[in-house]
PDB file of C-alpha atoms in Angstrom:
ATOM      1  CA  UNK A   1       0.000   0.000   0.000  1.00 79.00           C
ATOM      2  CA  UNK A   2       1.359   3.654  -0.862  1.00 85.00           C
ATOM      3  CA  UNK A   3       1.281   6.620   1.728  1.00 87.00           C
ATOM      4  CA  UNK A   4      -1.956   8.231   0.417  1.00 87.00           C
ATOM      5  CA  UNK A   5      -3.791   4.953   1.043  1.00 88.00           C
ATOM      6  CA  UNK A   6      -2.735   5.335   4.911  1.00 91.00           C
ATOM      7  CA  UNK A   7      -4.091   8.998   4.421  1.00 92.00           C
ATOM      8  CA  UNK A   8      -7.286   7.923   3.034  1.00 90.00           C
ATOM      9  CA  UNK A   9      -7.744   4.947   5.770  1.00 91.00           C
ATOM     10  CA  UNK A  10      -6.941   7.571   8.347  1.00 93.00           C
ATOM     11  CA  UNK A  11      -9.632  10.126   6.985  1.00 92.00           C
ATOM     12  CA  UNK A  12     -12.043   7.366   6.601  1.00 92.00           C
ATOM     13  CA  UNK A  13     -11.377   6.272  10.328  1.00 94.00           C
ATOM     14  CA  UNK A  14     -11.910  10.061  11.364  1.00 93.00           C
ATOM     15  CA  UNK A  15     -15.004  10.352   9.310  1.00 90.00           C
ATOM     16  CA  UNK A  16     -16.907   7.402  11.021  1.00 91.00           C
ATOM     17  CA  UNK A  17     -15.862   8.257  14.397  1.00 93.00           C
ATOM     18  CA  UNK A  18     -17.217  11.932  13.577  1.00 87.00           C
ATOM     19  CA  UNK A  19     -20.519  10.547  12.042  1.00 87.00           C
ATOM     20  CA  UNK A  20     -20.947   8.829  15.200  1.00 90.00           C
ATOM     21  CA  UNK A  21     -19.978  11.605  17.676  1.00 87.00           C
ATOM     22  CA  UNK A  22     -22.608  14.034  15.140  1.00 85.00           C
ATOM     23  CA  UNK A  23     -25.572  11.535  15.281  1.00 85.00           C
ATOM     24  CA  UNK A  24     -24.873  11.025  19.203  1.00 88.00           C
ATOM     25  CA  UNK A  25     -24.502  14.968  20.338  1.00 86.00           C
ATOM     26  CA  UNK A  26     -27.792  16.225  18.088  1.00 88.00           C
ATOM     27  CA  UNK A  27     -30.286  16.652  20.783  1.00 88.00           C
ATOM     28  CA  UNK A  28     -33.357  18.155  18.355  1.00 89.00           C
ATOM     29  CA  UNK A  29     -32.454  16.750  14.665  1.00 88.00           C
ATOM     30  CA  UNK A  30     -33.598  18.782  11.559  1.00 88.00           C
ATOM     31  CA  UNK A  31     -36.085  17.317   8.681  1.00 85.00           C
ATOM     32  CA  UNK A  32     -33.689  16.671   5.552  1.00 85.00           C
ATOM     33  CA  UNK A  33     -34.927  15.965   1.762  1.00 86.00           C
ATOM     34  CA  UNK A  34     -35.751  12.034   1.685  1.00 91.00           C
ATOM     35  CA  UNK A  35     -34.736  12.527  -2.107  1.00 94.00           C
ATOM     36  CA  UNK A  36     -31.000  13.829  -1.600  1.00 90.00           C
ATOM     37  CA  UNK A  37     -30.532  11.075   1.453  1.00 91.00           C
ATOM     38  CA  UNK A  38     -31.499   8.450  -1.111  1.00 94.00           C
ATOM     39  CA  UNK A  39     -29.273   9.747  -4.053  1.00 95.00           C
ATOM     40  CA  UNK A  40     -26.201   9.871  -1.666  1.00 93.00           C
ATOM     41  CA  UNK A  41     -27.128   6.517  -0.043  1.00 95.00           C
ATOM     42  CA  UNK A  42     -26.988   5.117  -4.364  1.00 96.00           C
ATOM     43  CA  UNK A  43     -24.010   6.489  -4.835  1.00 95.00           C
ATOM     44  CA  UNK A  44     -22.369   4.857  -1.912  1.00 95.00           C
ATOM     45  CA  UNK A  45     -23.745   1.352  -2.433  1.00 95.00           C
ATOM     46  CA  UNK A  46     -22.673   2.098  -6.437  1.00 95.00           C
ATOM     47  CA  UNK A  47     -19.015   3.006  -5.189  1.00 94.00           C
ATOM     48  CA  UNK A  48     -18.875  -0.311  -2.692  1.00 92.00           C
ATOM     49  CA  UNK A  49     -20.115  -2.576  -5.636  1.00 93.00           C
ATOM     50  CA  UNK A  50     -17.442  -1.161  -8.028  1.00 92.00           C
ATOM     51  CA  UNK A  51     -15.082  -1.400  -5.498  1.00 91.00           C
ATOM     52  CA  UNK A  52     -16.340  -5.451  -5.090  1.00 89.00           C
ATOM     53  CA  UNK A  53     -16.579  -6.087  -8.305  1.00 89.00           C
ATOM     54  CA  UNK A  54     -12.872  -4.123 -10.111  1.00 87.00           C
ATOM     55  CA  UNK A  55     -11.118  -3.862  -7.392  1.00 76.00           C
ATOM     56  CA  UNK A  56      -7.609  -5.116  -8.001  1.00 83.00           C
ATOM     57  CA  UNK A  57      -5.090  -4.054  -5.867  1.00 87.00           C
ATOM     58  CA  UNK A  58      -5.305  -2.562  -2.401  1.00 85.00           C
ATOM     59  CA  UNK A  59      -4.507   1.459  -3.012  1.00 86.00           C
ATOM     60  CA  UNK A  60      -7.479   0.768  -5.370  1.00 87.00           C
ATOM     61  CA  UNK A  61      -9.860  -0.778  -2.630  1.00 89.00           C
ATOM     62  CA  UNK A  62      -8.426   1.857   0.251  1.00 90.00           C
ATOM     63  CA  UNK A  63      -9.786   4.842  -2.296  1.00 89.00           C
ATOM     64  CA  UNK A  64     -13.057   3.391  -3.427  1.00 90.00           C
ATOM     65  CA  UNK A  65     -13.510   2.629   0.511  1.00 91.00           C
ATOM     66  CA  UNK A  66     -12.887   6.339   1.321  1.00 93.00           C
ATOM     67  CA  UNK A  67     -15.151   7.746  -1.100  1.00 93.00           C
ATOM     68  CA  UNK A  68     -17.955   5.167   0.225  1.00 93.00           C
ATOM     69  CA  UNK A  69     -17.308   6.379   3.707  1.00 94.00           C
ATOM     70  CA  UNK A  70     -17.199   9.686   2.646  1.00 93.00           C
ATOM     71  CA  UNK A  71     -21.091   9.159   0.728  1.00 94.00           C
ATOM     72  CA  UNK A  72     -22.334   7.474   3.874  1.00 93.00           C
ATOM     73  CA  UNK A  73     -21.116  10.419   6.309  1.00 91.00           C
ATOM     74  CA  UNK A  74     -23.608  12.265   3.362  1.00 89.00           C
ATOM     75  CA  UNK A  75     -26.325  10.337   3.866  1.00 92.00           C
ATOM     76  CA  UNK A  76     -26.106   9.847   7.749  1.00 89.00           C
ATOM     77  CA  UNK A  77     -25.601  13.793   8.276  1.00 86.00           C
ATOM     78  CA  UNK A  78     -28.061  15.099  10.279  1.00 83.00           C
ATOM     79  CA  UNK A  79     -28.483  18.959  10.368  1.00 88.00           C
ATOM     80  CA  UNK A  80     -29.937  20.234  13.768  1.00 89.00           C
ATOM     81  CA  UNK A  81     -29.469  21.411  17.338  1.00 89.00           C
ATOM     82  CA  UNK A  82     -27.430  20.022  19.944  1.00 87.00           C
ATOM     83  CA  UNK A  83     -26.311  20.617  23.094  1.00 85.00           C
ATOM     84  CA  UNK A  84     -23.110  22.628  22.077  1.00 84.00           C
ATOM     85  CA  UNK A  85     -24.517  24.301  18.833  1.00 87.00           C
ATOM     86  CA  UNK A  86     -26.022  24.425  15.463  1.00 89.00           C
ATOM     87  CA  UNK A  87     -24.833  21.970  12.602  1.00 84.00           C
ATOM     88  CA  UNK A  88     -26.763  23.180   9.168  1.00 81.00           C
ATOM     89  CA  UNK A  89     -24.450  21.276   6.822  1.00 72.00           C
ATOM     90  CA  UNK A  90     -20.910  19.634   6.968  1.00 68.00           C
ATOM     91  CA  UNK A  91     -19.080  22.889   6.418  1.00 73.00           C
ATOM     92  CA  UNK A  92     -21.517  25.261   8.627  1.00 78.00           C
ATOM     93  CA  UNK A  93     -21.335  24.528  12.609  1.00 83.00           C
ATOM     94  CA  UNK A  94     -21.904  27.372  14.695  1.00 85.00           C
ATOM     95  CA  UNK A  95     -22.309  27.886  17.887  1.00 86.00           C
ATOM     96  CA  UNK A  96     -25.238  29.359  19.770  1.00 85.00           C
ATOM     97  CA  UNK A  97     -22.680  32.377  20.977  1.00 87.00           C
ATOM     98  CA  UNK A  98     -23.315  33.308  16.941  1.00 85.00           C
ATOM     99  CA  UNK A  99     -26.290  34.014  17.171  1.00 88.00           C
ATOM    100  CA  UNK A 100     -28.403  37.072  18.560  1.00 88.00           C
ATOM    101  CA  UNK A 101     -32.174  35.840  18.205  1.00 88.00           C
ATOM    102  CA  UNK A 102     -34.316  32.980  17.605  1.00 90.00           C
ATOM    103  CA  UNK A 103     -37.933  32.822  15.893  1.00 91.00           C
ATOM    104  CA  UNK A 104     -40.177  29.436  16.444  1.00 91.00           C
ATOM    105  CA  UNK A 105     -42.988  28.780  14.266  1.00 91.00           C
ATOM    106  CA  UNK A 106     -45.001  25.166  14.462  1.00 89.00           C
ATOM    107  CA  UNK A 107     -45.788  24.228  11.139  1.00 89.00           C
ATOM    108  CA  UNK A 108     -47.542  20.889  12.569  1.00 88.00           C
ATOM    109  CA  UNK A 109     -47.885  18.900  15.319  1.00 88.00           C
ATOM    110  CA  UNK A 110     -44.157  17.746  15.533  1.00 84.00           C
ATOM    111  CA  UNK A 111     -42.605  20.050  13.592  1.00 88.00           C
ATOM    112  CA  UNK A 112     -40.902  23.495  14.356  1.00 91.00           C
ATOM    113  CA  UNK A 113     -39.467  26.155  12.380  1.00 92.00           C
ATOM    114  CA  UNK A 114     -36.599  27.632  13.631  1.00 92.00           C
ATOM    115  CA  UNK A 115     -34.945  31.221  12.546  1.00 92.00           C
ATOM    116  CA  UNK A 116     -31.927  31.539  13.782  1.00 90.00           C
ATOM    117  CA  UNK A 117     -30.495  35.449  13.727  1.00 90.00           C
ATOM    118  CA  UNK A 118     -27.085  37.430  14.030  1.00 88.00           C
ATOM    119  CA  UNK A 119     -28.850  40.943  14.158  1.00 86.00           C
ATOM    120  CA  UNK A 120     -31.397  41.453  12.301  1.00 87.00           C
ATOM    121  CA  UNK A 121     -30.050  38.921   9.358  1.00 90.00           C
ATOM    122  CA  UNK A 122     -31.253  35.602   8.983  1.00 90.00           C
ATOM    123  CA  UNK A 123     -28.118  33.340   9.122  1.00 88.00           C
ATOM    124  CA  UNK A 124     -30.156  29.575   9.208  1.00 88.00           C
ATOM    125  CA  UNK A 125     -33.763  28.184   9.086  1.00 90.00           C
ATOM    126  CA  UNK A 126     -34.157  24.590   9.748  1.00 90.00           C
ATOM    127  CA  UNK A 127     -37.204  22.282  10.332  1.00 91.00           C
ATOM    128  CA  UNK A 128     -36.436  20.700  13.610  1.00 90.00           C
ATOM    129  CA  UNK A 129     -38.632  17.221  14.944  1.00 88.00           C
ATOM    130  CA  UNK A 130     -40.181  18.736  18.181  1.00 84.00           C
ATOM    131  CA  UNK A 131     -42.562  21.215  19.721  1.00 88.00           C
ATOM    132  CA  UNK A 132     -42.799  24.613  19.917  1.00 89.00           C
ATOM    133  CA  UNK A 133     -42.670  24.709  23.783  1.00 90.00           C
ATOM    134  CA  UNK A 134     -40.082  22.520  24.145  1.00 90.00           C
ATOM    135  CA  UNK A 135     -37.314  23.803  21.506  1.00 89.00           C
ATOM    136  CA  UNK A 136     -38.401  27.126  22.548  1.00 89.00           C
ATOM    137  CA  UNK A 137     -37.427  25.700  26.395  1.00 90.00           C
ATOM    138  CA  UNK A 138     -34.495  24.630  25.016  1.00 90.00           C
ATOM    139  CA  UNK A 139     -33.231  27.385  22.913  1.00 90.00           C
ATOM    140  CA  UNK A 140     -34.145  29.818  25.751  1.00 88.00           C
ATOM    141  CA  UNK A 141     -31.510  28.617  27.817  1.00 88.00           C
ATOM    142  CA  UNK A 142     -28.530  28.511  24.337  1.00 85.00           C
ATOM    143  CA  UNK A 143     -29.793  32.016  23.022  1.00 84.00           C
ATOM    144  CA  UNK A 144     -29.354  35.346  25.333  1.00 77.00           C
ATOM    145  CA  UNK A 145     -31.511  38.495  23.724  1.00 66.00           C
ATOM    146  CA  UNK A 146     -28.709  40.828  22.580  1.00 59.00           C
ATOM    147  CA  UNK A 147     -30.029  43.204  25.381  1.00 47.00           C
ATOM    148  CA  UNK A 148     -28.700  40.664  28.007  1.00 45.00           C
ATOM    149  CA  UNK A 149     -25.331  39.721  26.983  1.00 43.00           C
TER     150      UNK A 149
END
């Protein structure tokens, strides 16, 4: 096996362990498309059966192995709250310290909008699995009015 194929095994290592420490730590998880989950969950069974089926040497197997782990941290991403902060997407985490104001709006039994603000400028809106009263509860105690800090 060549160096980058240590790299990649490495990466794909850190990648699962994050996946797992993400699903673990999000305490009110977000709605996501069912659509986009299922074209990243293809992709990654698509990459594994190439991998089954031409790979021939191991650098080849380590890299079609990291770009299946790398689909599958995709599909099992979960945008939401939790206990530390806000995860919107793989490259945006932010923490509640960001932001300024919060706006809650139930739009059904079971299912919360939440604004998140910096100011007066709408940074995030996600669709969070819980009610009103309770993510309100919750964010009350993350999110100090501007006036207050």
């Amino acid at each position: 096996m060549s160096a980058p194929s240590y790299i990649y095994l490495l990466i794909s290592l850190l990648l699962v362990i994050f996946t797992i420490w993400q699903r673990r730590t999000i305490k009110y998880p977000a709605r996501r498309s069912l659509v986009v989950r299922l074209i990243w969950l293809t992709l990654a069974l698509v990459m594994a059966a190439v991998v089954l089926l031409n790979g021939r040497n191991s650098d080849t197997i380590v890299g079609g192995i990291f770009i299946t782990v790398f689909l599958l941290t995709l599909f099992l991403w979960y945008p939401g709250l939790g206990e530390w902060g806000v995860l919107t997407s793989l490259r945006q985490i932010q923490s509640y310290q960001a932001f300024t104001k919060y706006e809650l709006k139930e739009l059904s039994p079971g299912l919360t909008e939440v604004q998140l603000f910096r100011g007066d400028v709408l940074i995030t809106a996600l669709k969070i699995k819980g009610k009103v009263e309770i993510v309100a509860r919750f964010l009350s105690r993350k999110i100090k009015p501007t006036a207050e800090r």
